[in-house]
mmCIF file of N, CA and C in Angstrom:
data_model
loop_
_atom_site.group_PDB
_atom_site.id
_atom_site.type_symbol
_atom_site.label_atom_id
_atom_site.label_comp_id
_atom_site.label_asym_id
_atom_site.label_seq_id
_atom_site.Cartn_x
_atom_site.Cartn_y
_atom_site.Cartn_z
ATOM 1 N N PRO A 1 2.416 -7.489 11.850
ATOM 2 C CA PRO A 1 2.002 -7.720 10.433
ATOM 3 C C PRO A 1 3.129 -8.111 9.542
ATOM 4 N N GLU A 2 2.796 -8.615 8.401
ATOM 5 C CA GLU A 2 3.857 -9.007 7.451
ATOM 6 C C GLU A 2 4.572 -7.833 6.948
ATOM 7 N N LEU A 3 5.823 -8.049 6.549
ATOM 8 C CA LEU A 3 6.586 -6.944 5.946
ATOM 9 C C LEU A 3 6.271 -6.883 4.437
ATOM 10 N N ILE A 4 6.184 -5.680 3.970
ATOM 11 C CA ILE A 4 5.880 -5.451 2.516
ATOM 12 C C ILE A 4 7.141 -5.043 1.801
ATOM 13 N N GLY A 5 7.416 -5.534 0.647
ATOM 14 C CA GLY A 5 8.543 -5.034 -0.064
ATOM 15 C C GLY A 5 9.351 -6.081 -0.723
ATOM 16 N N THR A 6 10.470 -5.653 -1.238
ATOM 17 C CA THR A 6 11.370 -6.479 -1.990
ATOM 18 C C THR A 6 12.797 -6.110 -1.537
ATOM 19 N N GLU A 7 13.776 -6.800 -1.981
ATOM 20 C CA GLU A 7 15.163 -6.427 -1.799
ATOM 21 C C GLU A 7 15.347 -5.040 -2.404
ATOM 22 N N GLY A 8 16.341 -4.274 -1.895
ATOM 23 C CA GLY A 8 16.619 -2.965 -2.444
ATOM 24 C C GLY A 8 16.856 -3.021 -3.918
ATOM 25 N N VAL A 9 16.610 -1.962 -4.624
ATOM 26 C CA VAL A 9 16.829 -1.877 -6.046
ATOM 27 C C VAL A 9 18.369 -2.052 -6.262
ATOM 28 N N ALA A 10 18.756 -2.987 -7.116
ATOM 29 C CA ALA A 10 20.106 -3.261 -7.443
ATOM 30 C C ALA A 10 20.969 -3.398 -6.179
ATOM 31 N N GLY A 11 20.414 -4.032 -5.140
ATOM 32 C CA GLY A 11 21.132 -4.280 -3.893
ATOM 33 C C GLY A 11 21.306 -3.038 -3.050
ATOM 34 N N GLY A 12 20.679 -1.906 -3.453
ATOM 35 C CA GLY A 12 20.775 -0.695 -2.644
ATOM 36 C C GLY A 12 19.867 -0.587 -1.516
ATOM 37 N N PRO A 13 19.689 0.574 -0.949
ATOM 38 C CA PRO A 13 18.791 0.763 0.242
ATOM 39 C C PRO A 13 17.359 0.502 -0.214
ATOM 40 N N PHE A 14 16.568 0.134 0.793
ATOM 41 C CA PHE A 14 15.137 -0.080 0.540
ATOM 42 C C PHE A 14 14.278 1.011 1.204
ATOM 43 N N GLY A 15 13.300 1.357 0.589
ATOM 44 C CA GLY A 15 12.328 2.316 1.151
ATOM 45 C C GLY A 15 11.005 2.305 0.315
ATOM 46 N N GLU A 16 10.027 3.071 0.737
ATOM 47 C CA GLU A 16 8.848 3.152 -0.020
ATOM 48 C C GLU A 16 8.298 4.574 0.066
ATOM 49 N N VAL A 17 7.508 4.919 -0.918
ATOM 50 C CA VAL A 17 6.836 6.214 -0.967
ATOM 51 C C VAL A 17 5.350 5.960 -0.757
ATOM 52 N N ALA A 18 4.692 6.729 0.117
ATOM 53 C CA ALA A 18 3.315 6.479 0.417
ATOM 54 C C ALA A 18 2.481 7.703 -0.026
ATOM 55 N N PHE A 19 1.290 7.403 -0.574
ATOM 56 C CA PHE A 19 0.352 8.441 -0.991
ATOM 57 C C PHE A 19 -0.970 8.179 -0.301
ATOM 58 N N LEU A 20 -1.569 9.209 0.249
ATOM 59 C CA LEU A 20 -2.945 9.162 0.768
ATOM 60 C C LEU A 20 -3.870 9.511 -0.362
ATOM 61 N N VAL A 21 -4.802 8.521 -0.563
ATOM 62 C CA VAL A 21 -5.742 8.639 -1.731
ATOM 63 C C VAL A 21 -7.163 8.562 -1.231
ATOM 64 N N GLU A 22 -8.127 8.932 -2.031
ATOM 65 C CA GLU A 22 -9.501 8.849 -1.683
ATOM 66 C C GLU A 22 -10.062 7.453 -1.792
ATOM 67 N N ASP A 23 -9.586 6.690 -2.808
ATOM 68 C CA ASP A 23 -10.158 5.418 -3.158
ATOM 69 C C ASP A 23 -9.071 4.414 -3.577
ATOM 70 N N VAL A 24 -8.568 3.573 -2.622
ATOM 71 C CA VAL A 24 -7.570 2.637 -2.851
ATOM 72 C C VAL A 24 -8.001 1.614 -3.920
ATOM 73 N N ASP A 25 -9.261 1.166 -3.856
ATOM 74 C CA ASP A 25 -9.712 0.215 -4.864
ATOM 75 C C ASP A 25 -9.614 0.735 -6.323
ATOM 76 N N ALA A 26 -9.987 1.961 -6.462
ATOM 77 C CA ALA A 26 -9.843 2.638 -7.804
ATOM 78 C C ALA A 26 -8.404 2.661 -8.224
ATOM 79 N N GLU A 27 -7.489 2.915 -7.299
ATOM 80 C CA GLU A 27 -6.032 2.957 -7.591
ATOM 81 C C GLU A 27 -5.608 1.545 -7.970
ATOM 82 N N ALA A 28 -6.119 0.535 -7.332
ATOM 83 C CA ALA A 28 -5.752 -0.830 -7.713
ATOM 84 C C ALA A 28 -6.128 -1.180 -9.094
ATOM 85 N N GLU A 29 -7.315 -0.708 -9.509
ATOM 86 C CA GLU A 29 -7.795 -0.984 -10.883
ATOM 87 C C GLU A 29 -6.849 -0.241 -11.916
ATOM 88 N N ARG A 30 -6.502 0.966 -11.533
ATOM 89 C CA ARG A 30 -5.639 1.731 -12.398
ATOM 90 C C ARG A 30 -4.251 1.050 -12.540
ATOM 91 N N VAL A 31 -3.774 0.576 -11.422
ATOM 92 C CA VAL A 31 -2.460 -0.108 -11.465
ATOM 93 C C VAL A 31 -2.513 -1.368 -12.303
ATOM 94 N N ARG A 32 -3.636 -2.117 -12.210
ATOM 95 C CA ARG A 32 -3.689 -3.351 -12.983
ATOM 96 C C ARG A 32 -3.624 -3.133 -14.479
ATOM 97 N N ALA A 33 -3.864 -1.934 -14.905
ATOM 98 C CA ALA A 33 -3.781 -1.612 -16.354
ATOM 99 C C ALA A 33 -2.387 -1.167 -16.741
ATOM 100 N N THR A 34 -1.440 -1.203 -15.856
ATOM 101 C CA THR A 34 -0.062 -0.787 -16.149
ATOM 102 C C THR A 34 0.890 -1.983 -16.018
ATOM 103 N N SER A 35 2.193 -1.723 -16.160
ATOM 104 C CA SER A 35 3.195 -2.720 -16.013
ATOM 105 C C SER A 35 3.657 -2.935 -14.603
ATOM 106 N N ALA A 36 3.076 -2.171 -13.615
ATOM 107 C CA ALA A 36 3.406 -2.304 -12.251
ATOM 108 C C ALA A 36 2.847 -3.542 -11.703
ATOM 109 N N ALA A 37 3.469 -4.085 -10.598
ATOM 110 C CA ALA A 37 3.031 -5.363 -9.991
ATOM 111 C C ALA A 37 2.421 -4.984 -8.631
ATOM 112 N N ILE A 38 1.262 -5.544 -8.299
ATOM 113 C CA ILE A 38 0.706 -5.404 -6.922
ATOM 114 C C ILE A 38 1.332 -6.414 -5.970
ATOM 115 N N LEU A 39 1.987 -5.862 -4.910
ATOM 116 C CA LEU A 39 2.558 -6.717 -3.952
ATOM 117 C C LEU A 39 1.632 -7.126 -2.838
ATOM 118 N N SER A 40 0.694 -6.314 -2.439
ATOM 119 C CA SER A 40 -0.327 -6.648 -1.486
ATOM 120 C C SER A 40 -1.532 -5.701 -1.601
ATOM 121 N N GLY A 41 -2.653 -6.212 -1.171
ATOM 122 C CA GLY A 41 -3.776 -5.421 -1.162
ATOM 123 C C GLY A 41 -4.637 -5.369 -2.360
ATOM 124 N N PRO A 42 -5.693 -4.541 -2.310
ATOM 125 C CA PRO A 42 -6.049 -3.684 -1.187
ATOM 126 C C PRO A 42 -6.478 -4.522 0.045
ATOM 127 N N VAL A 43 -6.073 -4.064 1.180
ATOM 128 C CA VAL A 43 -6.408 -4.715 2.414
ATOM 129 C C VAL A 43 -6.629 -3.686 3.547
ATOM 130 N N ASP A 44 -7.605 -3.931 4.393
ATOM 131 C CA ASP A 44 -7.911 -3.078 5.527
ATOM 132 C C ASP A 44 -6.934 -3.374 6.691
ATOM 133 N N ARG A 45 -6.342 -2.280 7.219
ATOM 134 C CA ARG A 45 -5.369 -2.445 8.321
ATOM 135 C C ARG A 45 -6.037 -1.970 9.587
ATOM 136 N N PRO A 46 -5.747 -2.575 10.733
ATOM 137 C CA PRO A 46 -6.432 -2.244 11.984
ATOM 138 C C PRO A 46 -6.176 -0.822 12.417
ATOM 139 N N TRP A 47 -5.085 -0.185 11.955
ATOM 140 C CA TRP A 47 -4.748 1.192 12.416
ATOM 141 C C TRP A 47 -5.457 2.223 11.619
ATOM 142 N N GLY A 48 -6.384 1.936 10.792
ATOM 143 C CA GLY A 48 -7.278 2.860 10.146
ATOM 144 C C GLY A 48 -6.908 3.238 8.723
ATOM 145 N N HIS A 49 -6.273 2.374 8.052
ATOM 146 C CA HIS A 49 -5.915 2.563 6.622
ATOM 147 C C HIS A 49 -6.305 1.316 5.790
ATOM 148 N N ARG A 50 -6.710 1.572 4.608
ATOM 149 C CA ARG A 50 -6.921 0.493 3.579
ATOM 150 C C ARG A 50 -5.683 0.746 2.662
ATOM 151 N N THR A 51 -4.836 -0.285 2.477
ATOM 152 C CA THR A 51 -3.559 -0.085 1.768
ATOM 153 C C THR A 51 -3.449 -0.963 0.573
ATOM 154 N N LEU A 52 -2.588 -0.461 -0.343
ATOM 155 C CA LEU A 52 -2.225 -1.207 -1.551
ATOM 156 C C LEU A 52 -0.727 -0.976 -1.723
ATOM 157 N N HIS A 53 0.038 -2.009 -1.909
ATOM 158 C CA HIS A 53 1.450 -1.851 -2.167
ATOM 159 C C HIS A 53 1.785 -2.323 -3.577
ATOM 160 N N VAL A 54 2.559 -1.459 -4.273
ATOM 161 C CA VAL A 54 2.825 -1.675 -5.690
ATOM 162 C C VAL A 54 4.328 -1.623 -5.959
ATOM 163 N N LEU A 55 4.748 -2.532 -6.812
ATOM 164 C CA LEU A 55 6.212 -2.416 -7.263
ATOM 165 C C LEU A 55 6.195 -1.840 -8.679
ATOM 166 N N ASP A 56 6.796 -0.654 -8.836
ATOM 167 C CA ASP A 56 6.778 -0.028 -10.103
ATOM 168 C C ASP A 56 7.848 -0.672 -11.020
ATOM 169 N N PRO A 57 7.778 -0.362 -12.288
ATOM 170 C CA PRO A 57 8.735 -0.951 -13.264
ATOM 171 C C PRO A 57 10.160 -0.679 -12.936
ATOM 172 N N ASP A 58 10.555 0.277 -12.158
ATOM 173 C CA ASP A 58 11.918 0.518 -11.823
ATOM 174 C C ASP A 58 12.356 -0.159 -10.433
ATOM 175 N N GLY A 59 11.360 -0.910 -9.847
ATOM 176 C CA GLY A 59 11.694 -1.603 -8.653
ATOM 177 C C GLY A 59 11.366 -0.832 -7.341
ATOM 178 N N HIS A 60 10.752 0.297 -7.390
ATOM 179 C CA HIS A 60 10.376 1.054 -6.300
ATOM 180 C C HIS A 60 9.011 0.645 -5.712
ATOM 181 N N VAL A 61 8.931 0.555 -4.321
ATOM 182 C CA VAL A 61 7.689 0.166 -3.702
ATOM 183 C C VAL A 61 6.867 1.468 -3.415
ATOM 184 N N LEU A 62 5.623 1.455 -3.868
ATOM 185 C CA LEU A 62 4.728 2.584 -3.682
ATOM 186 C C LEU A 62 3.589 2.079 -2.798
ATOM 187 N N GLU A 63 3.167 2.859 -1.784
ATOM 188 C CA GLU A 63 2.041 2.486 -0.941
ATOM 189 C C GLU A 63 0.918 3.494 -1.231
ATOM 190 N N PHE A 64 -0.320 3.000 -1.482
ATOM 191 C CA PHE A 64 -1.460 3.902 -1.575
ATOM 192 C C PHE A 64 -2.303 3.587 -0.351
ATOM 193 N N ALA A 65 -2.695 4.639 0.397
ATOM 194 C CA ALA A 65 -3.475 4.383 1.609
ATOM 195 C C ALA A 65 -4.736 5.250 1.567
ATOM 196 N N GLN A 66 -5.755 4.697 2.096
ATOM 197 C CA GLN A 66 -7.095 5.371 2.243
ATOM 198 C C GLN A 66 -7.442 5.352 3.698
ATOM 199 N N GLU A 67 -7.880 6.428 4.268
ATOM 200 C CA GLU A 67 -8.269 6.388 5.735
ATOM 201 C C GLU A 67 -9.614 5.697 5.827
ATOM 202 N N ILE A 68 -9.750 4.790 6.852
ATOM 203 C CA ILE A 68 -10.980 4.074 7.088
ATOM 204 C C ILE A 68 -11.111 4.055 8.585
ATOM 205 N N PRO A 69 -12.289 3.616 9.142
ATOM 206 C CA PRO A 69 -12.462 3.535 10.612
ATOM 207 C C PRO A 69 -11.441 2.504 11.171
ATOM 208 N N ARG A 70 -10.870 2.821 12.352
ATOM 209 C CA ARG A 70 -9.975 1.859 12.987
ATOM 210 C C ARG A 70 -10.750 0.695 13.472
ATOM 211 N N GLN A 71 -10.083 -0.483 13.476
ATOM 212 C CA GLN A 71 -10.632 -1.750 13.901
ATOM 213 C C GLN A 71 -10.064 -2.239 15.235
ATOM 214 N N GLY A 72 -10.842 -2.332 16.269
ATOM 215 C CA GLY A 72 -10.350 -2.907 17.509
ATOM 216 C C GLY A 72 -9.316 -2.074 18.207
ATOM 217 N N VAL A 73 -9.288 -0.803 18.057
ATOM 218 C CA VAL A 73 -8.347 -0.009 18.783
ATOM 219 C C VAL A 73 -9.065 0.834 19.901
ATOM 220 N N ARG A 74 -8.633 0.722 21.091
ATOM 221 C CA ARG A 74 -9.242 1.461 22.162
ATOM 222 C C ARG A 74 -9.299 2.925 21.918
ATOM 223 N N GLY A 75 -10.482 3.471 22.187
ATOM 224 C CA GLY A 75 -10.598 4.919 22.008
ATOM 225 C C GLY A 75 -10.847 5.378 20.618
ATOM 226 N N SER A 76 -10.892 4.511 19.666
ATOM 227 C CA SER A 76 -11.084 4.930 18.279
ATOM 228 C C SER A 76 -12.592 4.950 18.031
ATOM 229 N N LYS A 77 -12.892 5.828 17.029
ATOM 230 C CA LYS A 77 -14.330 5.912 16.614
ATOM 231 C C LYS A 77 -14.547 5.016 15.414
ATOM 232 N N GLY A 78 -15.765 4.403 15.315
ATOM 233 C CA GLY A 78 -16.035 3.613 14.152
ATOM 234 C C GLY A 78 -16.178 2.183 14.437
#
C-alpha cells in the first residue's frame, strides 16, 4: 500500500498517532470543519480497518481507524 505522511516536522523524526474510533466517516466530517488537512481516506483497508489520515496544524499525522470486516484474508470472518 501507499505510504501515508509527510516529511518530519521541521526536518525531525516522523511518526503518527493512531486512534481507534467508532465512526471514521463522522471523524472526517469533524476534521473538515477544522484547520487540519485530510491526507487520505476515509478508505477501507484489507486488514480490517477503515482509516483516515489527518495532518494537524502543527504538522503531526493522526490516524483514525474503525474496525470493519477483513477483505480477502484467509481465515477471516466477514
